């Protein structure tokens, strides 16, 4: 068998086309966002935008809980120091979902109230015990602030996939756990961010009710992932009076160009399409005091941070409060540097204590060993508490309350599910507006072992070249009257490994092994050094960008498959082709069949059983090609198959 060489046998440079396509699409959204924000000149205009932005954000993460359950707070120990105490606090943000935290309490007179600071940890494996984070909390407490430092889920004592035999996460502590569980959340139409946010809202509940805290003087800060969490709480919780996100605020357009991938909780579905950018988290706080901490040498590029600061400052100027938005840039790499720590402490001194910002932070603050700050006996919630829930459990509960309902009877079912598929897929353009003419190019035509192999490429849409190998059994009349489009995850590169499958399909006529964008011979170049299909690799990064534009790589590729159907049908003079898919591509085949309706037979090899199975399997086989936002709020694979069968389509499992 003959496969394509590089760049579609040197006919077309396709290595950059998918990243470039996404950047071009994003540019249109960024320009629309900019124009919308340039049109805001009054407080009334901005307030209307802020309400819509908050509503959009909440909808995109799957909403937040309206009912607050008992915190059941316990203190498991304390540590005494010169001038302050650290209490080891565990609370339940949801019933059975335990949050470990350290409460830093200054020495105080009876009845004295202090400002309270909620501290959100970045993506450190040891969470709240990270020395850089300890130093911020210690600086704040010796300046008279009560500080609650919270372990994020997947970090510190809250590893969600803890393996007692290895003493670590089966998935990978921190960001890998976030994105592993995050894919399951997105299938249900939510985002793992909703659980981070809920943990912190409940942390504010505890902090604001503490007898040593003045609930009218609450602030929040955090670095990196903690900067993300701080930004989100600025948008959703009005109790905060001052906030200082560090090493997160950027701009989506600048960061998108870097090729780096965000963590799952930072990829808000539809955010680029809607125009939700980092400056919106800042302006959501207007006109309350906010400090943007940035590192000049950060991978969160400084240009984007400055852009968001300047945009946000214009909103503060509308309120006549431009002095309440500040920015500190340290000459450092990503992290809570001494400079950013000092700027944070002085910012809160000024705005929550009415003190001069002249505190000089120490560079040599002694910190505790990780084990001394543990709230649990074993070091892990899942070991100490048999009834402890994980984010996997919470997402299952969310799914059970928000799953699709198959309420369609025998009549009209296929059309009903088609509408839901189109809603979820959000194709780059309406299917009925696609070009009629396809200018295909045959770049090679050879007969090998009695079979004709034609290497073909054409444009699915502007600037997107797709390709395939059309295999025709020589001397068979049937081969000119029938063709099956075959979709493989490795595309035409898998011809040698898929001989048995191809031979089986060739018994029924020709086979067109097709490569949608970014697959097979149309595979994109690597946009970052991670493994191509790994969490944070090229496929993950490009799909994250697509999802922030309200679509997915799956949707873009299925659009290409429909164009392949158009090509084959025209080639066969109107004869309807069949469709076949293996693995994740079996889903592409089913969607194509539902959307175009005129398919001869549907062949499924090693098909995906369902998206529900992924959500219900704690240790599933990760593949970001599964990642389609909100699919389980609208439909699932078994329902698709049932409706196709009811409509008389032949579905053959190979």
XYZ file of C-alpha atoms in Angstrom:
654
model
C 0.000 0.000 0.000
C 1.137 3.514 -0.737
C 0.830 6.372 1.774
C 1.469 10.090 1.442
C 4.908 11.543 1.915
C 5.375 14.889 3.670
C 3.142 17.818 2.752
C 0.747 15.694 0.705
C 3.515 14.345 -1.523
C 5.041 17.860 -1.612
C 1.937 19.321 -3.259
C 0.727 21.413 -0.355
C 2.167 22.668 2.927
C -0.397 21.550 5.470
C 1.667 21.419 8.676
C 0.567 24.858 9.872
C -2.902 25.041 8.367
C -4.924 23.971 11.420
C -3.138 26.254 13.942
C -3.317 29.085 11.391
C -6.988 28.414 10.744
C -7.765 28.656 14.454
C -5.736 31.851 14.813
C -7.541 33.381 11.842
C -10.912 32.440 13.292
C -9.905 33.754 16.710
C -8.728 37.044 15.203
C -12.267 37.752 14.033
C -13.560 37.191 17.547
C -10.816 39.297 19.114
C -11.567 42.170 16.751
C -15.277 41.966 17.568
C -14.435 41.944 21.288
C -12.200 44.982 20.904
C -14.843 46.919 18.982
C -17.479 46.087 21.595
C -15.269 47.299 24.428
C -14.302 50.459 22.579
C -18.003 51.274 22.482
C -18.343 51.340 26.285
C -18.355 54.954 27.486
C -20.743 55.046 30.427
C -21.230 53.233 33.705
C -24.654 52.084 32.524
C -23.189 50.525 29.374
C -20.516 48.762 31.355
C -22.875 47.496 34.061
C -25.061 45.881 31.391
C -21.987 44.187 29.882
C -20.771 43.035 33.290
C -24.079 41.328 34.081
C -24.052 39.512 30.739
C -20.411 38.515 31.161
C -21.077 37.047 34.603
C -24.106 35.152 33.304
C -22.090 33.804 30.385
C -19.254 32.662 32.638
C -21.578 30.878 35.046
C -23.387 29.174 32.179
C -20.094 28.024 30.638
C -18.890 26.362 33.846
C -22.228 24.638 34.450
C -23.553 27.045 37.055
C -22.945 27.202 40.790
C -24.859 25.656 43.662
C -27.623 27.800 45.139
C -27.864 25.800 48.363
C -25.011 25.907 50.849
C -24.679 22.799 52.981
C -23.130 22.733 56.496
C -19.358 23.264 56.470
C -18.850 20.865 59.406
C -15.586 22.634 60.150
C -13.029 20.964 62.380
C -9.620 22.047 63.646
C -7.197 19.131 63.763
C -4.308 20.963 65.396
C -2.434 24.232 65.687
C 1.079 25.616 65.590
C 2.191 28.543 67.753
C 4.731 31.130 66.564
C 5.944 34.520 67.693
C 3.013 36.812 66.922
C 0.676 34.354 65.198
C -0.863 30.890 65.189
C -1.604 28.454 62.361
C -4.737 26.360 62.768
C -5.288 23.232 60.682
C -8.813 23.492 59.337
C -10.902 20.985 57.372
C -14.325 21.916 56.010
C -16.804 20.330 53.626
C -17.556 22.495 50.607
C -20.058 19.830 49.499
C -21.214 17.002 51.777
C -18.292 14.589 51.874
C -16.021 16.819 49.760
C -13.329 17.769 52.252
C -11.171 20.862 51.900
C -7.880 21.106 53.792
C -6.626 24.553 54.747
C -4.354 26.483 57.080
C -5.741 29.452 59.008
C -3.128 32.056 59.952
C -4.304 34.026 63.008
C -2.473 37.090 64.373
C -2.157 37.605 68.103
C -5.175 39.648 69.013
C -7.005 41.252 71.858
C -10.357 39.768 72.777
C -13.049 40.889 70.361
C -10.631 42.560 67.934
C -11.563 42.172 64.273
C -9.029 41.836 61.466
C -9.293 41.946 57.686
C -9.542 38.455 56.217
C -7.553 37.236 53.214
C -8.466 34.146 51.217
C -5.281 32.686 49.717
C -5.590 30.509 46.594
C -2.652 28.223 45.865
C -1.124 27.799 42.439
C -0.273 24.466 40.858
C 2.242 23.288 43.430
C 2.129 19.584 44.260
C 2.192 20.383 48.000
C -0.514 23.048 47.754
C -0.683 25.337 50.775
C 2.671 24.031 52.084
C 4.617 25.492 49.140
C 7.282 27.726 50.797
C 6.621 30.703 48.500
C 2.947 30.579 49.459
C 3.730 30.163 53.149
C 5.849 33.308 53.022
C 2.984 35.369 51.589
C 0.641 34.121 54.299
C 3.215 34.782 57.038
C 3.890 38.301 55.745
C 0.175 38.990 55.791
C -0.489 37.564 59.253
C 2.343 39.517 60.891
C 0.753 42.607 59.375
C -2.506 41.865 61.138
C -4.476 39.896 58.546
C -6.301 36.633 59.131
C -5.360 34.372 56.202
C -7.026 31.174 55.030
C -4.788 29.186 52.636
C -6.745 26.467 50.823
C -5.505 23.304 49.118
C -6.967 23.143 45.594
C -8.450 19.824 44.535
C -5.774 17.542 43.120
C -3.007 19.095 45.255
C -1.639 18.985 48.765
C -3.821 16.736 50.883
C -6.569 16.578 48.250
C -5.152 14.277 45.569
C -8.229 12.984 43.733
C -6.675 9.822 42.281
C -4.521 8.852 45.244
C -2.758 5.486 45.113
C -1.856 4.368 48.631
C 0.684 1.867 47.322
C 2.748 4.427 45.421
C 1.909 7.304 47.769
C 1.021 9.625 44.919
C -1.551 10.248 42.203
C -2.254 7.550 39.629
C -2.814 10.327 37.076
C -0.269 12.938 38.100
C -0.655 15.476 40.888
C -2.102 18.896 40.148
C -2.606 20.009 36.603
C -2.776 16.513 35.113
C -5.534 15.561 37.547
C -7.331 18.810 36.735
C -7.369 18.155 33.011
C -8.009 14.415 33.313
C -11.141 14.941 35.405
C -11.821 18.156 33.511
C -12.530 16.314 30.254
C -15.259 14.323 32.001
C -16.719 17.557 33.371
C -16.817 19.121 29.913
C -18.705 16.152 28.477
C -21.439 16.853 31.028
C -21.623 20.543 30.056
C -19.691 21.910 33.018
C -16.102 22.796 33.850
C -13.907 21.599 36.689
C -13.518 25.292 37.582
C -16.975 25.194 39.201
C -15.561 22.963 41.947
C -12.518 25.182 42.524
C -14.851 28.170 42.769
C -17.301 26.470 45.110
C -14.475 25.412 47.452
C -13.328 29.029 47.693
C -16.807 30.498 48.116
C -17.245 28.148 51.076
C -13.810 29.202 52.294
C -15.046 32.801 52.271
C -18.117 31.644 54.194
C -15.876 30.210 56.890
C -13.473 33.153 56.901
C -16.181 35.823 57.047
C -17.905 34.085 59.968
C -14.745 33.708 62.053
C -14.893 35.773 65.266
C -11.480 37.326 64.535
C -12.489 38.526 61.042
C -14.260 41.685 59.943
C -16.576 40.429 57.163
C -16.643 43.899 55.627
C -12.890 43.759 54.951
C -12.290 40.632 52.883
C -9.566 40.294 50.283
C -8.136 37.555 48.103
C -4.851 36.776 46.413
C -3.130 33.863 44.712
C -0.441 33.062 42.207
C -0.553 31.206 38.873
C -3.477 28.772 39.217
C -4.241 30.723 42.376
C -4.292 33.862 40.247
C -6.856 32.141 38.043
C -8.984 31.239 41.055
C -8.695 34.768 42.427
C -9.853 36.170 39.088
C -12.868 33.874 39.028
C -13.938 34.775 42.572
C -13.608 38.465 41.673
C -16.292 37.819 39.069
C -18.722 35.745 41.135
C -18.497 36.791 44.811
C -19.278 40.378 45.761
C -18.029 40.001 49.357
C -14.443 40.678 48.312
C -13.375 44.277 48.895
C -9.873 44.046 47.407
C -8.070 41.475 45.252
C -4.568 40.805 43.941
C -4.234 38.048 41.294
C -0.610 37.211 40.517
C 1.038 35.649 37.458
C -2.169 34.812 35.636
C -3.707 37.925 34.095
C -2.777 37.893 30.425
C -4.834 38.173 27.242
C -6.237 35.256 25.324
C -4.942 36.530 21.985
C -1.360 36.830 23.262
C -1.318 33.518 25.054
C -2.931 31.670 22.158
C 0.042 32.564 19.965
C 2.555 30.960 22.326
C 1.433 27.392 21.570
C 1.220 26.701 25.283
C -1.796 24.956 26.714
C -3.863 26.174 29.637
C -5.021 23.874 32.391
C -8.547 22.611 31.917
C -10.089 24.982 34.471
C -8.641 27.915 32.534
C -10.249 26.900 29.220
C -13.741 28.348 29.481
C -15.952 27.030 26.688
C -16.937 29.737 24.203
C -14.905 32.437 25.972
C -13.086 33.653 22.844
C -16.267 33.607 20.769
C -18.162 35.523 23.440
C -15.354 37.977 24.137
C -14.620 36.944 27.745
C -11.002 37.944 28.207
C -8.710 38.406 31.175
C -9.479 42.120 31.510
C -13.120 41.146 32.126
C -12.155 39.448 35.379
C -10.543 42.695 36.487
C -13.357 44.987 35.387
C -15.884 42.639 36.995
C -14.384 43.972 40.227
C -14.653 47.671 39.312
C -14.490 50.050 40.993
C -13.078 48.132 43.981
C -9.283 48.086 44.513
C -7.380 45.558 42.431
C -3.681 44.835 42.018
C -2.380 42.943 38.989
C 0.909 41.244 39.811
C 2.975 40.137 36.813
C 6.439 38.712 36.185
C 8.325 40.191 33.265
C 9.846 36.833 32.269
C 6.686 34.786 32.781
C 5.334 32.291 30.247
C 2.105 34.261 30.731
C 3.485 36.875 28.356
C 3.864 40.321 29.858
C 2.497 42.026 26.732
C -0.868 40.407 27.313
C -0.878 41.365 30.980
C -0.179 45.010 30.147
C -2.877 44.971 27.459
C -5.474 43.705 29.925
C -4.362 46.223 32.548
C -4.731 49.122 30.106
C -8.156 47.933 28.984
C -9.354 47.535 32.553
C -7.978 50.922 33.562
C -10.325 52.603 31.066
C -13.316 51.114 32.866
C -11.984 52.333 36.207
C -11.612 55.779 34.627
C -15.318 55.722 33.701
C -16.021 55.325 37.422
C -13.497 58.055 38.254
C -11.447 55.501 40.193
C -8.324 54.940 38.102
C -6.223 55.184 41.271
C -7.823 51.940 42.506
C -6.322 49.750 39.805
C -2.607 49.041 40.127
C -0.015 46.883 38.419
C 3.281 45.562 39.730
C 5.807 43.994 37.365
C 8.761 42.142 38.845
C 11.923 41.304 36.928
C 11.474 37.605 37.555
C 10.159 34.377 36.108
C 6.763 32.855 36.896
C 6.176 32.684 40.646
C 5.355 34.607 43.814
C 8.634 36.533 43.971
C 9.652 38.713 46.912
C 8.728 41.807 44.896
C 5.214 40.517 44.162
C 4.817 39.348 47.746
C 5.684 42.772 49.065
C 3.407 44.522 46.592
C 0.550 42.233 47.703
C 1.041 42.916 51.425
C 1.302 46.674 50.924
C -1.740 46.693 48.661
C -3.892 45.064 51.354
C -2.371 47.260 54.083
C -3.455 50.291 52.092
C -6.939 49.204 51.092
C -8.101 46.969 53.953
C -6.289 48.588 56.915
C -5.864 52.177 55.741
C -2.125 51.944 56.456
C 0.747 53.328 54.469
C 2.163 50.860 51.918
C 5.681 51.033 53.335
C 6.131 47.522 54.672
C 9.429 45.927 53.638
C 9.122 42.176 53.306
C 11.862 39.865 54.536
C 13.597 37.610 52.017
C 14.433 34.979 54.606
C 11.158 34.096 56.264
C 11.454 30.628 57.826
C 8.775 28.228 56.616
C 7.379 24.981 57.948
C 8.021 21.510 56.586
C 5.114 20.119 54.596
C 4.224 17.443 57.165
C 3.900 19.982 59.984
C 1.110 21.778 58.132
C -0.956 18.669 57.408
C -4.585 18.698 58.501
C -4.960 14.934 58.071
C -3.204 12.132 59.937
C -2.126 10.306 56.800
C -1.454 13.320 54.623
C -4.408 12.588 52.334
C -8.143 13.147 52.694
C -8.955 9.970 50.754
C -7.024 7.886 53.260
C -8.410 9.543 56.398
C -12.069 9.696 55.351
C -13.769 6.583 53.989
C -16.801 8.609 52.898
C -14.731 11.244 51.077
C -15.998 12.204 47.640
C -13.814 13.180 44.713
C -14.451 15.523 41.823
C -15.220 12.384 39.815
C -18.111 11.667 42.202
C -19.356 15.255 42.057
C -19.328 15.219 38.274
C -21.336 11.990 38.278
C -23.935 13.730 40.447
C -23.948 16.709 38.091
C -24.383 14.378 35.122
C -27.309 12.540 36.717
C -29.071 15.869 37.284
C -28.302 17.365 33.869
C -28.135 14.479 31.402
C -30.038 14.494 28.135
C -33.555 13.104 28.014
C -34.574 10.818 25.206
C -38.200 11.842 24.920
C -38.614 11.291 21.175
C -40.902 8.551 19.921
C -40.713 6.637 16.672
C -41.752 9.656 14.586
C -39.270 12.444 13.944
C -36.511 11.080 16.157
C -33.694 11.392 13.636
C -34.514 15.003 12.813
C -34.780 15.803 16.514
C -31.368 14.368 17.303
C -29.900 16.073 14.216
C -30.856 19.446 15.689
C -29.116 18.529 18.931
C -25.990 17.350 17.109
C -25.768 20.625 15.176
C -26.233 22.571 18.419
C -23.358 20.738 20.118
C -21.018 20.650 17.114
C -21.354 24.336 16.158
C -19.784 23.886 12.731
C -17.636 26.650 11.181
C -20.468 27.484 8.804
C -24.021 26.202 8.244
C -23.968 22.854 6.480
C -26.429 24.038 3.848
C -24.070 26.881 2.897
C -21.077 24.736 2.006
C -19.641 25.036 -1.503
C -21.166 22.736 -4.111
C -18.051 22.383 -6.260
C -14.987 20.535 -4.986
C -11.810 20.937 -7.018
C -10.088 17.679 -6.256
C -6.495 16.984 -7.297
C -5.175 13.502 -8.025
C -1.478 13.703 -7.187
C -0.705 10.020 -7.739
C -2.499 7.172 -9.542
C -0.920 3.716 -9.280
C -1.986 0.092 -9.604
C -0.428 -2.121 -6.943
C -1.235 -5.843 -6.639
C -4.360 -5.489 -8.735
C -5.713 -2.463 -6.901
C -5.759 1.131 -8.002
C -4.537 3.693 -5.434
C -5.335 7.343 -6.110
C -3.865 9.958 -3.797
C -6.267 12.866 -3.677
C -6.568 16.183 -1.918
C -9.058 19.021 -2.030
C -10.130 21.995 0.063
C -12.852 21.356 2.599
C -13.167 25.084 3.184
C -10.901 28.046 2.574
C -7.288 27.297 3.564
C -8.078 23.769 4.794
C -6.640 21.040 2.568
C -7.801 17.511 3.315
C -6.671 14.312 1.654
C -7.365 10.664 1.134
C -6.426 7.522 -0.751
C -9.140 6.144 -3.012
C -8.691 2.389 -3.386
C -10.448 0.631 -6.265
C -10.400 -3.127 -6.856
C -9.479 -3.516 -10.513
C -11.961 -5.261 -12.779
C -14.935 -5.178 -10.405
C -18.054 -3.515 -11.700
C -19.255 -2.971 -8.126
C -16.273 -0.751 -7.385
C -17.673 1.997 -9.589
C -21.119 1.773 -8.011
C -20.259 1.835 -4.349
C -17.663 3.376 -2.080
C -17.170 3.430 1.667
C -15.468 6.401 3.312
C -13.138 5.017 5.972
C -12.082 7.103 8.989
C -9.113 6.025 11.098
C -7.515 7.929 13.951
C -4.131 7.638 12.227
C -5.804 8.138 8.853
C -4.000 7.150 5.684
C -0.840 6.537 7.707
C -2.556 3.409 9.074
C -3.125 1.707 5.724
C -0.547 -1.007 6.372
C -1.920 -1.768 9.836
C -5.545 -1.845 8.703
C -5.284 -4.279 5.774
C -7.894 -6.647 7.192
C -10.463 -3.902 7.699
C -9.804 -2.363 4.295
C -9.999 -5.749 2.560
C -13.345 -6.406 4.214
C -14.755 -3.093 2.987
C -13.313 -3.626 -0.505
C -15.578 -6.658 -0.878
C -18.435 -4.151 -1.172
C -16.764 -1.732 -3.590
C -14.158 1.014 -3.416
C -12.768 2.477 -0.198
C -11.820 6.113 0.350
C -9.479 6.297 3.347
C -9.920 9.922 4.336
C -7.863 12.344 6.434
C -9.793 15.232 7.996
C -7.786 18.251 9.102
C -5.072 17.504 11.632
C -5.180 13.727 11.104
C -3.191 11.235 9.056
C -1.255 12.896 6.248
C -2.975 16.190 7.173
C -1.537 16.053 10.689
C -0.430 19.401 12.108
C 3.081 20.173 13.187
C 3.731 20.123 16.928
C 2.941 23.502 18.468
C 4.711 22.714 21.748
C 7.248 20.132 22.978
C 4.722 17.931 24.788
C 3.710 14.536 23.439
C 1.412 15.133 20.482
C -1.655 13.404 21.977
C -0.777 13.896 25.647
C -2.521 16.194 28.075
C -1.155 19.676 27.182
C 0.201 18.420 23.847
C -0.652 19.687 20.364
C -4.033 17.964 20.049
C -5.081 19.171 23.518
C -3.903 22.721 22.843
C -5.625 23.053 19.462
C -8.836 21.508 20.761
C -8.795 23.857 23.753
C -8.500 26.834 21.391
C -11.348 25.491 19.268
C -13.535 24.931 22.330
C -12.940 28.482 23.548
C -14.346 29.490 20.170
C -17.460 27.453 20.855
C -16.610 24.462 18.682
C -14.167 21.519 18.776
C -11.694 19.674 16.596
C -14.286 16.905 16.360
C -16.789 19.345 14.849
C -14.256 20.727 12.373
C -13.239 17.230 11.338
C -16.809 16.006 10.952
C -17.410 18.978 8.668
C -14.498 17.692 6.561
C -16.019 14.198 6.525
C -19.240 15.676 5.155
C -17.181 17.319 2.406
C -15.602 13.917 1.671
C -19.140 12.561 1.350
C -19.919 15.371 -1.143
C -16.812 14.446 -3.144
C -17.497 10.701 -3.287
C -21.176 11.142 -4.102
C -20.303 13.439 -7.011
C -17.628 11.018 -8.190
C -20.175 8.184 -8.173
C -22.661 10.329 -10.144
C -25.070 10.625 -7.242
C -24.755 7.107 -5.848
C -24.837 7.242 -2.059
C -21.567 6.187 -0.350
C -21.197 4.273 2.899
C -19.294 5.439 5.978
C -16.976 3.509 8.306
C -15.110 4.542 11.412
C -12.772 2.898 13.876
C -12.421 3.880 17.544
C -13.155 7.551 18.159
C -13.762 7.931 14.421
C -16.809 5.685 14.781
C -18.455 8.681 16.433
C -17.494 10.878 13.471
C -19.100 8.296 11.179
C -22.353 8.255 13.147
C -22.606 12.041 13.226
C -21.955 12.239 9.486
C -24.692 9.688 8.865
C -27.206 11.639 10.945
C -26.378 14.957 9.318
C -26.249 14.011 5.634
C -28.860 11.228 5.980
C -28.042 9.719 2.558
C -25.569 7.003 3.556
C -25.686 3.461 2.264
C -24.273 1.502 5.189
C -22.576 2.435 8.459
C -19.637 0.286 9.568
C -18.250 0.549 13.111
C -14.965 -1.022 14.180
C -14.039 -0.993 17.892
C -16.626 1.752 18.377
C -16.878 4.087 21.341
C -19.678 2.591 23.464
C -20.830 5.950 24.802
C -19.713 9.239 26.271
C -21.584 8.234 29.402
C -19.144 5.354 29.873
C -16.242 7.825 29.877
C -17.959 9.919 32.555
C -18.769 6.849 34.649
C -15.297 5.317 34.434
C -12.956 6.842 36.990
C -9.808 5.533 35.317
C -10.693 5.901 31.649
C -8.328 5.957 28.675
C -7.656 9.648 28.137
C -8.021 10.921 24.569
C -8.684 14.611 24.024
C -10.440 13.694 20.752
C -13.334 12.692 23.034
C -13.562 16.233 24.392
C -16.826 17.712 23.118
C -18.438 20.216 25.427
C -21.941 19.486 26.696
C -22.531 16.445 24.483
C -24.212 14.563 27.335
C -26.717 17.340 27.888
C -28.012 16.712 24.372
C -27.416 13.131 23.193
C -25.181 10.071 23.345
C -23.979 7.347 21.001
C -26.522 4.602 21.897
C -29.379 7.008 21.225
C -27.826 7.970 17.877
C -27.579 4.305 16.882
C -31.159 3.600 17.966
C -32.551 6.476 15.910
C -30.545 5.485 12.840
C -31.809 1.919 13.094
C -35.396 3.109 13.519
C -34.967 5.161 10.362
C -33.906 2.044 8.450
C -30.140 2.539 8.245
C -27.885 -0.494 8.219
C -25.331 -0.403 11.060
C -22.713 -3.143 10.908
C -20.214 -3.695 13.729
C -17.012 -5.240 12.391
